[in-house]
Short mmCIF file of C-alpha atoms and ligand atoms in Angstrom, two decimals:
data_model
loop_
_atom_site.label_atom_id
_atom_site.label_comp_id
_atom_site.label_asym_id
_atom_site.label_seq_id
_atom_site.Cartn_x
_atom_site.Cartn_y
_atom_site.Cartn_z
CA UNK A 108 -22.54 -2.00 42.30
CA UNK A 109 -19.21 -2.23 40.24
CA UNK A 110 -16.89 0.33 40.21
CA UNK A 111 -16.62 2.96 37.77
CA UNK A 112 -13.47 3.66 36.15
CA UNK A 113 -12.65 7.01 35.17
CA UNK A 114 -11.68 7.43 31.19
CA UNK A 115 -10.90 10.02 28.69
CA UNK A 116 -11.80 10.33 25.68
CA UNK A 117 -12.26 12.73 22.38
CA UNK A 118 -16.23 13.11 21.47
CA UNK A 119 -17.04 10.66 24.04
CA UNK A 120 -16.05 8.39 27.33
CA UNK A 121 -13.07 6.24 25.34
CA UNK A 122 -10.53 6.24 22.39
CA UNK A 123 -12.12 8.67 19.82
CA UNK A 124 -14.09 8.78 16.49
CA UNK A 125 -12.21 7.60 12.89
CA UNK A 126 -11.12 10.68 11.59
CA UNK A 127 -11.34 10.34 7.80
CA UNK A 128 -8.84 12.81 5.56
CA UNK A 129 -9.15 13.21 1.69
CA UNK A 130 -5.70 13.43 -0.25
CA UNK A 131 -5.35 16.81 -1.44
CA UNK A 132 -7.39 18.14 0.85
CA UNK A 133 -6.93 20.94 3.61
CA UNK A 134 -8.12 20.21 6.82
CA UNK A 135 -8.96 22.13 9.61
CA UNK A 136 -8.91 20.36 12.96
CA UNK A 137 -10.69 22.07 16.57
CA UNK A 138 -9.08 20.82 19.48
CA UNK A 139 -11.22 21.75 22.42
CA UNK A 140 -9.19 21.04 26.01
CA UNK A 141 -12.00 19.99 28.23
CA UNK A 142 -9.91 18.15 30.54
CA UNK A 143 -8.38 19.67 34.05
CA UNK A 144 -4.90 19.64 32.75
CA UNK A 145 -2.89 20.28 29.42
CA UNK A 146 -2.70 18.01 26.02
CA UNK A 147 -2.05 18.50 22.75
CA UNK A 148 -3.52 16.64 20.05
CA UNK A 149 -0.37 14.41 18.01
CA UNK A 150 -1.35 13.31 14.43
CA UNK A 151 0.87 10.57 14.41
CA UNK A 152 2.16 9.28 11.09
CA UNK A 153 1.00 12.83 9.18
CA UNK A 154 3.48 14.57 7.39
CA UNK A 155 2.42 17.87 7.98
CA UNK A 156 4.94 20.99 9.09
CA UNK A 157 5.83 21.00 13.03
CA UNK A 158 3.81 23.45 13.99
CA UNK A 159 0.47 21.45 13.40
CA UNK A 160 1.91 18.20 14.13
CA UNK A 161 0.49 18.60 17.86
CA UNK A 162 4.47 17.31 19.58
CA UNK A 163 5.20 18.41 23.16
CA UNK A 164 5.62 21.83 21.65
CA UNK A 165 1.98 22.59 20.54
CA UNK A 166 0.48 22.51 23.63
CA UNK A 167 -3.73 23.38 24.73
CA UNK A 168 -3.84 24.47 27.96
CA UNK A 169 -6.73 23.10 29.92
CA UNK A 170 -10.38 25.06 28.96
CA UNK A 171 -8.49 26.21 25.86
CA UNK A 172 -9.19 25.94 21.97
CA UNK A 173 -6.53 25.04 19.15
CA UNK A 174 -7.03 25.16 15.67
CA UNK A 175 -4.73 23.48 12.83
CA UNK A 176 -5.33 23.45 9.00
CA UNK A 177 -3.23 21.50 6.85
CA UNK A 178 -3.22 20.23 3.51
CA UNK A 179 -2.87 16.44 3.27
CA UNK A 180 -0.45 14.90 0.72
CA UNK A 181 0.35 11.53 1.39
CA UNK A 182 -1.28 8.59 0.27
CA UNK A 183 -3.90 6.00 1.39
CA UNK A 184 -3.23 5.22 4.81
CA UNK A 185 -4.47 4.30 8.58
CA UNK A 186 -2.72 6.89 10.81
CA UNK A 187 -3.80 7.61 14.47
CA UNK A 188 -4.05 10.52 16.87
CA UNK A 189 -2.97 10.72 20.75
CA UNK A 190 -1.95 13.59 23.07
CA UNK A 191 2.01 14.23 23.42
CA UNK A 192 2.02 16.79 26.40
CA UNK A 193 5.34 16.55 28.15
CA UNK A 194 5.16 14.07 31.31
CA UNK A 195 1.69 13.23 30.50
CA UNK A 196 1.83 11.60 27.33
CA UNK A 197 1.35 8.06 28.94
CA UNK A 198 -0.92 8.36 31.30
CA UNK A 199 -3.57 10.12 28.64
CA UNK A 200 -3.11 7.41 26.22
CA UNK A 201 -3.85 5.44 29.14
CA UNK A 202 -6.80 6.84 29.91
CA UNK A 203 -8.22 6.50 26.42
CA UNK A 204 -6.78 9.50 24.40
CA UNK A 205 -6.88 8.21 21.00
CA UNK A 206 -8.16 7.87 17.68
CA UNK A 207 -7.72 6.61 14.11
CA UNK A 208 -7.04 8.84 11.26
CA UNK A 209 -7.57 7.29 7.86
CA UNK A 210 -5.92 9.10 4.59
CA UNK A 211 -7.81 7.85 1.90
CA UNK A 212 -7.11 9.08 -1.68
CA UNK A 213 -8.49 8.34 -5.25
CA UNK A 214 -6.59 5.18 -6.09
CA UNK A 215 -8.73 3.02 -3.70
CA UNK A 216 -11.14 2.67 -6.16
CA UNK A 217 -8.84 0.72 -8.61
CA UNK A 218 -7.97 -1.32 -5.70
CA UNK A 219 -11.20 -3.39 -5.31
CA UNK A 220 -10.66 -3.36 -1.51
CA UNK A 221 -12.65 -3.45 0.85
CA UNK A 222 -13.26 -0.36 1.91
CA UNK A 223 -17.00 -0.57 3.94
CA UNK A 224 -16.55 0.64 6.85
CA UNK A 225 -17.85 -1.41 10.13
CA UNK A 226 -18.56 -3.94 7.33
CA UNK A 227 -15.91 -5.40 5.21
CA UNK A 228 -13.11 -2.70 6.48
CA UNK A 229 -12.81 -2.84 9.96
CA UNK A 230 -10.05 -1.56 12.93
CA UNK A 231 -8.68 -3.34 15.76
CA UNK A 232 -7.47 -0.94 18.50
CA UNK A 233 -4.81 -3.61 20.57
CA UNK A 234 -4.63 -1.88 24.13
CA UNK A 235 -3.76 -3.65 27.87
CA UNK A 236 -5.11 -2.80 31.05
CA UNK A 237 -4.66 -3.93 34.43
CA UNK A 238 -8.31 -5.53 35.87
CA UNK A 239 -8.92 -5.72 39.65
CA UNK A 240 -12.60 -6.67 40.51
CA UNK A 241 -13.82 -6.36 37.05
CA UNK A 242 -12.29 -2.80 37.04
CA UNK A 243 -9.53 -1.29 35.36
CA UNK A 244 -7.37 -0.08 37.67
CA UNK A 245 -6.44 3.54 37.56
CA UNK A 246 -2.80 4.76 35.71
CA UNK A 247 -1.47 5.48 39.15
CA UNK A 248 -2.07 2.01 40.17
CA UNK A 249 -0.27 0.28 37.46
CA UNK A 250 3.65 -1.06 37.82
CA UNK A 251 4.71 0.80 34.72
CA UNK A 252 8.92 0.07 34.96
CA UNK A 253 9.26 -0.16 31.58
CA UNK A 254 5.89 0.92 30.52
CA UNK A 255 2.32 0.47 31.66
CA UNK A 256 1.41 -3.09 31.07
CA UNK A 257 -1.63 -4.31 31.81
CA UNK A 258 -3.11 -8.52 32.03
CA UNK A 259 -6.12 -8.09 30.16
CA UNK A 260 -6.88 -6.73 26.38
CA UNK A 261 -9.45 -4.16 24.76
CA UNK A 262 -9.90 -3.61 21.66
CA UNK A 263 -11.78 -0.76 20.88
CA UNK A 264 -12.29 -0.90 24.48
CA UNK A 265 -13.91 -3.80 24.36
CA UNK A 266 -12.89 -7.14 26.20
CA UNK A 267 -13.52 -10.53 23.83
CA UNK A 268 -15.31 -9.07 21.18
CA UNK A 269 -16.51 -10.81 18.53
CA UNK A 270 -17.54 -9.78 14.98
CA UNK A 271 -19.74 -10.94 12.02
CA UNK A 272 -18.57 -11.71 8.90
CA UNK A 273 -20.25 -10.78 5.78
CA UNK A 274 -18.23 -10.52 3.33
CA UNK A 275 -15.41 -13.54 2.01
CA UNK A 276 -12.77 -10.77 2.36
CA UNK A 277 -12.53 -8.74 5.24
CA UNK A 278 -9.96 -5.79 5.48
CA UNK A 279 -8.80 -5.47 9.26
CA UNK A 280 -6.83 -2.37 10.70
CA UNK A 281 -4.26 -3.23 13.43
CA UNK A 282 -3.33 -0.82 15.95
CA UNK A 283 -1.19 -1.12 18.68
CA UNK A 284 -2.51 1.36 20.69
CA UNK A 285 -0.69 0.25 23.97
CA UNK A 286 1.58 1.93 25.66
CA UNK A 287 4.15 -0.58 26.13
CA UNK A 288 3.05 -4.14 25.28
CA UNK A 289 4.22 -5.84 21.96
CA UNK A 290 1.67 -8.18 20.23
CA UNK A 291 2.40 -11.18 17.53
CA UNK A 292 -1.03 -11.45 15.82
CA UNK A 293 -2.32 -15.16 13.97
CA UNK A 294 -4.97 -17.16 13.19
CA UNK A 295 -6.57 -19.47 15.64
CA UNK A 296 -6.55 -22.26 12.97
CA UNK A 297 -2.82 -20.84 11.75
CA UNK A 298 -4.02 -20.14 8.42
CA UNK A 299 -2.38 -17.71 6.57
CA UNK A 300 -3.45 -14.28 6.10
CA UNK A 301 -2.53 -11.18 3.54
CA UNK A 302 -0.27 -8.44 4.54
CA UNK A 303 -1.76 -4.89 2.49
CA UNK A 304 -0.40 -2.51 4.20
CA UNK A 305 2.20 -1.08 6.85
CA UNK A 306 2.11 2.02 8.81
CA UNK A 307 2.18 4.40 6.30
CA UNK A 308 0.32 2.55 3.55
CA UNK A 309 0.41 -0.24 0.80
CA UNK A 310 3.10 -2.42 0.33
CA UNK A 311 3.71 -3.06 -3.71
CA UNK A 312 3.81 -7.08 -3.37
CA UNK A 313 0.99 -7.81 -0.65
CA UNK A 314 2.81 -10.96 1.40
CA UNK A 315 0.91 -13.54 2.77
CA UNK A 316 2.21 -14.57 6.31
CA UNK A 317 0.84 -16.42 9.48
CA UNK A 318 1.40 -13.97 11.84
CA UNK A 319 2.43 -10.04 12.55
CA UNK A 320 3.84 -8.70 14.96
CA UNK A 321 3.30 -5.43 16.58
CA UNK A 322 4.58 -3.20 18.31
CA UNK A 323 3.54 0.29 20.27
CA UNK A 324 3.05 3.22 17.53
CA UNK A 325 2.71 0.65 14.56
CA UNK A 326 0.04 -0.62 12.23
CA UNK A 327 -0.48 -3.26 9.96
CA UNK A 328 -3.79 -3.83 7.48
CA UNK A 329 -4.05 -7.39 6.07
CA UNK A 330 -7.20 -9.14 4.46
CA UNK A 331 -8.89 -11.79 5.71
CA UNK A 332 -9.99 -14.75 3.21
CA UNK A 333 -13.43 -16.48 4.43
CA UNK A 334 -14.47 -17.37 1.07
CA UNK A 335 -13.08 -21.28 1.82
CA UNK A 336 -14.25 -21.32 4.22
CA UNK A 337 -18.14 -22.52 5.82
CA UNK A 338 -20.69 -20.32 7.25
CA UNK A 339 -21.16 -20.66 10.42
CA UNK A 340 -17.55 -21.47 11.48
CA UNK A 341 -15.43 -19.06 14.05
CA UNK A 342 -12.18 -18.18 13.76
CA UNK A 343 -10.24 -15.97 16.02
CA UNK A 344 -7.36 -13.70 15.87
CA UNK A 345 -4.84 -14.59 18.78
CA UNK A 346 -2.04 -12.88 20.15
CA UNK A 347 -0.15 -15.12 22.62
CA UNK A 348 -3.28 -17.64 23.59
CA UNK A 349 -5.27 -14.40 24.17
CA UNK A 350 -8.21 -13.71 22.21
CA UNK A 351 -8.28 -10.76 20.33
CA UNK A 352 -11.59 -10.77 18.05
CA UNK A 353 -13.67 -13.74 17.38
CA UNK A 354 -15.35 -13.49 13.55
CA UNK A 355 -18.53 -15.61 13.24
CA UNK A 356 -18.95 -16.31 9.92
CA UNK A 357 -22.38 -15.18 8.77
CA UNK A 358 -22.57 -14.96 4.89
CA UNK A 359 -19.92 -14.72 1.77
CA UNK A 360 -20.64 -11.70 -0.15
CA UNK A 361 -18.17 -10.35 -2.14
CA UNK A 362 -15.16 -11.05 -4.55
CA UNK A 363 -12.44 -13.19 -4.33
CA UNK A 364 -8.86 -12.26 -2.98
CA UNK A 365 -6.66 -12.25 -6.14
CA UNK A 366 -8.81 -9.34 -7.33
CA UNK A 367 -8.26 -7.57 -4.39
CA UNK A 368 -4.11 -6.95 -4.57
CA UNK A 369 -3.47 -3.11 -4.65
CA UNK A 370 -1.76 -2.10 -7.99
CA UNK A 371 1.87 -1.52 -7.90
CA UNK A 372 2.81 1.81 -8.06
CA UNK A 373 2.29 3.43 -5.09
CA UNK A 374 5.62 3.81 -3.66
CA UNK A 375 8.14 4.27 -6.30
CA UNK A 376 11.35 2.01 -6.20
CA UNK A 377 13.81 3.36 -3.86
CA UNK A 378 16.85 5.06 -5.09
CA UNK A 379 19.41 4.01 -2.59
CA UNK A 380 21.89 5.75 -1.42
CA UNK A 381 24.62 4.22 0.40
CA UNK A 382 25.97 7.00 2.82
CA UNK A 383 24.74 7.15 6.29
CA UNK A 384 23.79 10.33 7.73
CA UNK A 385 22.82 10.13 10.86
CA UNK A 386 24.00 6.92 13.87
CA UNK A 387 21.55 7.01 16.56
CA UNK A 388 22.19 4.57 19.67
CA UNK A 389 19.04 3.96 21.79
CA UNK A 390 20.17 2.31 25.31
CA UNK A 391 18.83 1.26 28.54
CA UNK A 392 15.45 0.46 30.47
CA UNK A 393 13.51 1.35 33.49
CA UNK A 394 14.19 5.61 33.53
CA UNK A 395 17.85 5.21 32.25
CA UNK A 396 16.98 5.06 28.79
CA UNK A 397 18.63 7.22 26.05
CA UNK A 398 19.20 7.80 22.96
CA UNK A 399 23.40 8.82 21.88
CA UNK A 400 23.94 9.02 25.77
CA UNK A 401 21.49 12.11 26.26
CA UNK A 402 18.40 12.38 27.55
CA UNK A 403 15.39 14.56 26.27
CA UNK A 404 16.08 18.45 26.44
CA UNK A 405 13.33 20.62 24.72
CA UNK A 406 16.32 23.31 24.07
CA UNK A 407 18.46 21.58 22.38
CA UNK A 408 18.26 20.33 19.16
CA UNK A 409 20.01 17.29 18.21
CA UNK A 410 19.89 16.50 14.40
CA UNK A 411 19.37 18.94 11.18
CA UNK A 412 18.18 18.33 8.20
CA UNK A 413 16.91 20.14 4.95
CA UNK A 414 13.87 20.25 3.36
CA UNK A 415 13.61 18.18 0.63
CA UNK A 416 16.82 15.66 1.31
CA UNK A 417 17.21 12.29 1.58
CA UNK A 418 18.26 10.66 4.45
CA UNK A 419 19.88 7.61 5.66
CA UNK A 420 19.91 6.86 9.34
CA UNK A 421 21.52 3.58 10.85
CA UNK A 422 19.35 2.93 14.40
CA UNK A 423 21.00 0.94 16.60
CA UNK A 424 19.59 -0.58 20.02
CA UNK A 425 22.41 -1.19 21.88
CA UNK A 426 22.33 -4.45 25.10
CA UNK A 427 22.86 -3.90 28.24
CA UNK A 428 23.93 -6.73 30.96
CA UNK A 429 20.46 -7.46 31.38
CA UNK A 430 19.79 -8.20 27.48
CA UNK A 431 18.02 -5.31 26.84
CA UNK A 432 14.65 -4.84 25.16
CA UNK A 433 12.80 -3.85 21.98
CA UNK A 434 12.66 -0.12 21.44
CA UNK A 435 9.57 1.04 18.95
CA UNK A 436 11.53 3.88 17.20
CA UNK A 437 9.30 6.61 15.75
CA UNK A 438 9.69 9.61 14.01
CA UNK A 439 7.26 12.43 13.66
CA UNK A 440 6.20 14.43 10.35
CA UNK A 441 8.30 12.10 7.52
CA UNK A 442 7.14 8.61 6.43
CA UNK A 443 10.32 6.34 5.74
CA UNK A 444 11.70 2.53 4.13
CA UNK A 445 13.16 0.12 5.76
CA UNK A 446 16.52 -0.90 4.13
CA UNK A 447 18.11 -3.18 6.11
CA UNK A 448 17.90 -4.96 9.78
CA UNK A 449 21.66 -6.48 10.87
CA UNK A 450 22.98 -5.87 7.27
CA UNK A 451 20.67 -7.88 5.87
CA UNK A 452 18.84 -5.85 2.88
CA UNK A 453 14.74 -6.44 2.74
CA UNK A 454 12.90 -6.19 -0.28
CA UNK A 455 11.11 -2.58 -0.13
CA UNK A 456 8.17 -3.91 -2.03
CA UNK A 457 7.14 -5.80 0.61
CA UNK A 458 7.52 -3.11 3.51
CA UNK A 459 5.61 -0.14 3.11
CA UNK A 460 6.11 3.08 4.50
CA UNK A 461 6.71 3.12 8.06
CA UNK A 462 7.25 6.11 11.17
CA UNK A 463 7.46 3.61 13.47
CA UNK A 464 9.65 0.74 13.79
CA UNK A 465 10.43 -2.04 16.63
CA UNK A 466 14.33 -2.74 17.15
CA UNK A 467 15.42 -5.56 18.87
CA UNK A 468 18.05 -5.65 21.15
CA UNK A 469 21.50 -5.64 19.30
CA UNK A 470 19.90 -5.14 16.35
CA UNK A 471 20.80 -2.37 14.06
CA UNK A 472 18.28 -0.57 11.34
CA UNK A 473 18.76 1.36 8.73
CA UNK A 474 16.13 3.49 7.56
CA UNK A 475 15.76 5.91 4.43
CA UNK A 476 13.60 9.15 3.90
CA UNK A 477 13.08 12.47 2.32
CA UNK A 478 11.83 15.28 4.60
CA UNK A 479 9.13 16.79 3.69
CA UNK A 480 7.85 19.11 5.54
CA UNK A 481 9.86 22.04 7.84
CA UNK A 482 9.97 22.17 11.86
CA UNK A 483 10.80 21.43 14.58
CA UNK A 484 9.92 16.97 14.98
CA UNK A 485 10.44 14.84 18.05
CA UNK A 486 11.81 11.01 17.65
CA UNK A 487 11.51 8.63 20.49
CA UNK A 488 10.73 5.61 21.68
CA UNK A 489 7.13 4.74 21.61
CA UNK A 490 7.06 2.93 24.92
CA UNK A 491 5.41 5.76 26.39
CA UNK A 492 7.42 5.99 29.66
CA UNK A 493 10.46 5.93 27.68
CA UNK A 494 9.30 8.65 25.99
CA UNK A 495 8.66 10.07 29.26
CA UNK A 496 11.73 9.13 31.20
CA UNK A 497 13.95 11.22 28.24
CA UNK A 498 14.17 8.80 25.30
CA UNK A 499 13.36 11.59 22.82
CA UNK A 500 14.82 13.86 20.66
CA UNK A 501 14.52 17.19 18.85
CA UNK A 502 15.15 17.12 14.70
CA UNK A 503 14.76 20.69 13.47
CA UNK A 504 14.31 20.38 9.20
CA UNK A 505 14.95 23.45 7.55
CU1 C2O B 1155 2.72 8.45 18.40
CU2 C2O B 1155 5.54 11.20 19.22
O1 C2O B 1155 4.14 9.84 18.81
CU1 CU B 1156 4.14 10.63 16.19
CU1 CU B 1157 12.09 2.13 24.68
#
C-alpha cells in the first residue's frame, strides 16, 4: 500500500475550483475555515479595497466563516487565489491552497478567442514537489533555504499529463503556482507560440516568442497554433527537459490564428511620467532578505499613497557576494506597466498589466500605476519563504 499524502484544498482534496467573475459585477465570496489552524483567503491580482483583499490582515480563524463582497472592475483576466496568513503562507500553498480566478468581461466576444473551457481554453497550474517512494513528501520535510523546491512537477496536481487537442488554436493559462521555483516554458519542437496575455490581461500587440518564462505569482496566456500541423502528432510543452503537458493532436476544429488577435484598446497608451516616487531595494537570501534594509513589521507602514495617483516606483534587486537571486516582486490590490528594466524602455503594448514581476539580480525596474482602490496592501517577494522570513511590506493608500 502507498502512502497517503496529506493535502489541502478549497471544495476538495487539492488546488481549488476556477472561480469565474463577471466585470461589473459584485461578488460575494464565503470563506469557510475548515482547517485546524488560521488562513485567509488572498485574491491575488484583484483590485479590490484592503479590507477584502484577504492579506495577512484579514484573517479566518480556524472553524470560522468570512464573507467579502466586492464589485469587480478590471478587465478580462486570469487571476488566482491562495491563503496569506502570517508564517503560514508557504506551507498552505504547499499543501494545495489555491485556485484560479478568471475576470472575464464583455469584450471577449469581439475577440474570437478561445474561450471553451476544458476544451479550447485551458490552465496549466506549474507547481514542484519533493517525491520519496512515489509520495510527496510532507512541507516539513522539504529543504526550503530559499524556498520550498521540490524535483518533480504537477500541474493541476497531476504528474505528466497529457491533453487532447481539438481545436487548431488552443488558449493555455500559465500559472506558476510554486512557491519558489522559476520556469522557462517552450515547445518541444521549438516552434513558436503567441503571447495574449500577462498577469493582469491582454497585451495590445500579441508577440509571438519561443519561450516564457515564469516566475512565482505570475501568469502568462498564449495560443497554441495546431492548424499546420497533422493529426495525430504530439507536441509537448517543456520547461528545462521536463515535461509539462503533452497535447495529442486529435482533430482541427476551429479558426485560424490571425482572426484570433485581441483588438487594441484595452489598455490605453501610457502617459508617462518621468518622476520617481518611490526606490525600493530588495536584498539578500536564505532568512536575511529585505526590502530598504527592514524587515516585515505589521505596525508600521512603509509607503503612502493617494487614491487615484499615479505612481512611479524604481525596484531594484540589489547582489550580494554570492550573486544574488531573482526576487518575484508583487504588489497587492493595483495592476501596473512595466516601463523599463536597466534603463532600457519596453514597448507597453507588448507587456500587459502585471502585479507581479521577476527581478534579476542587479537589475533595476521601474514600474508605473494608479491606485485604485483604498487600504491597507502588502508588497513582497513571492518566494513564499521570503515572504515569510520578512521580505514584505505595508503600503497604506488613502
Ligand atoms: Cu500572491 Cu501577497 O500574494
Ligand atoms: Cu497578492
Ligand atoms: Cu525573494
Amino acid at each position: 500500500m502507498l502512502k497517503k499524502t496529506k493535502t489541502l484544498g478549497y471544495n476538495g482534496n487539492y488546488l481549488g475550483p476556477v472561480v469565474e467573475l463577471k466585470k461589473g459585477k459584485t461578488v460575494t465570496i464565503r470563506t469557510v475555515n475548515r482547517l485546524s489552524e488560521a488562513t485567509t483567503s488572498h485574491w491575488h491580482g484583484l483590485v479590490v479595497p484592503s479590507s477584502v483583499d484577504g492579506g495577512p490582515h484579514q484573517v479566518v480563524k480556524a472553524g470560522e466563516t468570512k464573507v467579502v463582497k466586492f464589485k469587480v472592475k478590471q478587465n478580462e483576466s486570469t487571476l488566482w487565489f491562495h491563503p496569506h496568513p502570517m508564517g503560514k503562507t508557504a506551507e498552505q500553498v504547499y499543501k494545495g491552497l489555491a485556485g484560479l480566478l478568471y475576470v472575464k468581461d464583455e469584450k471577449t466576444k469581439e475577440t474570437m478567442l478561445p474561450q471553451k473551457y476544458g476544451e479550447n481554453d485551458i490552465p496549466l497550474i506549474l507547481q514542484d514537489r519533493k517525491v520519496k517512494n512515489r509520495n510527496v513528501l510532507g512541507y516539513a520535510d522539504v529543504e526550503k533555504t530559499d524556498g520550498a523546491l521540490g524535483d518533480t512537477l504537477l500541474v493541476n496536481g497531476t504528474i505528466n499529463p497529457y491533453f487532447n487537442v481539438k481545436y487548431s488554436q488552443l488558449r493555455v493559462r500559465l500559472i506558476n503556482g510554486s512557491n519558489a521555483r522559476n520556469y522557462v516554458v517552450k515547445l518541444s519542437d521549438g516552434s513558436s507560440f503567441k503571447k495574449i496575455a500577462d498577469d493582469g490581461g491582454y497585451i495590445s500587440k500579441p508577440k509571438n516568442v519561443k519561450k516564457i518564462e515564469l516566475s512565482p505569482g505570475e501568469r502568462i496566456e498564449v495560443l497554441v497554433d495546431f492548424s499546420k500541423r497533422k493529426i495525430g502528432e504530439t507536441v509537448s510543452f517543456e520547461t528545462n527537459g521536463v515535461r509539462v503537458v503533452n497535447f495529442k493532436l486529435k482533430d482541427k476544429q476551429g479558426t485560424n490564428l490571425s482572426a484570433l488577435a485581441p483588438k487594441s484598446g484595452y489598455e490605453k497608451p501610457l502617459k508617462t511620467l518621468s518622476t520617481v516616487n518611490q526606490k525600493l531595494t530588495l536584498f539578500g537570501m536564505g532568512k536575511n532578505v529585505e526590502i530598504n534594509g527592514k524587515k516585515f513589521d505589521e505596525t508600521r507602514i512603509d509607503i503612502k499613497a493617494k487614491q487615484g495617483e499615479t505612481e512611479i516606483w524604481e525596484v531594484y534587486n540589489k547582489k550580494d557576494m554570492m550573486g544574488g537571486m531573482t526576487h518575484p516582486f508583487h504588489i497587492h490590490g493595483v495592476q501596473f506597466k512595466v516601463l523599463e528594466r536597466n534603463g532600457q524602455k519596453l514597448d507597453n503594448q507588448e507587456t500587459g498589466l502585471k502585479d507581479t514581476i521577476a527581478i534579476k539580480p542587479d537589475e533595476r525596474v521601474k514600474i508605473q500605476m494608479t491606485f485604485k482602490e483604498k487600504g491597507v496592501f502588502m508588497y513582497h517577494c513571492h518566494i513564499l519563504e521570503h515572504e515569510e522570513n520578512g521580505m514584505m511590506g505595508q503600503l497604506k493608500v488613502d
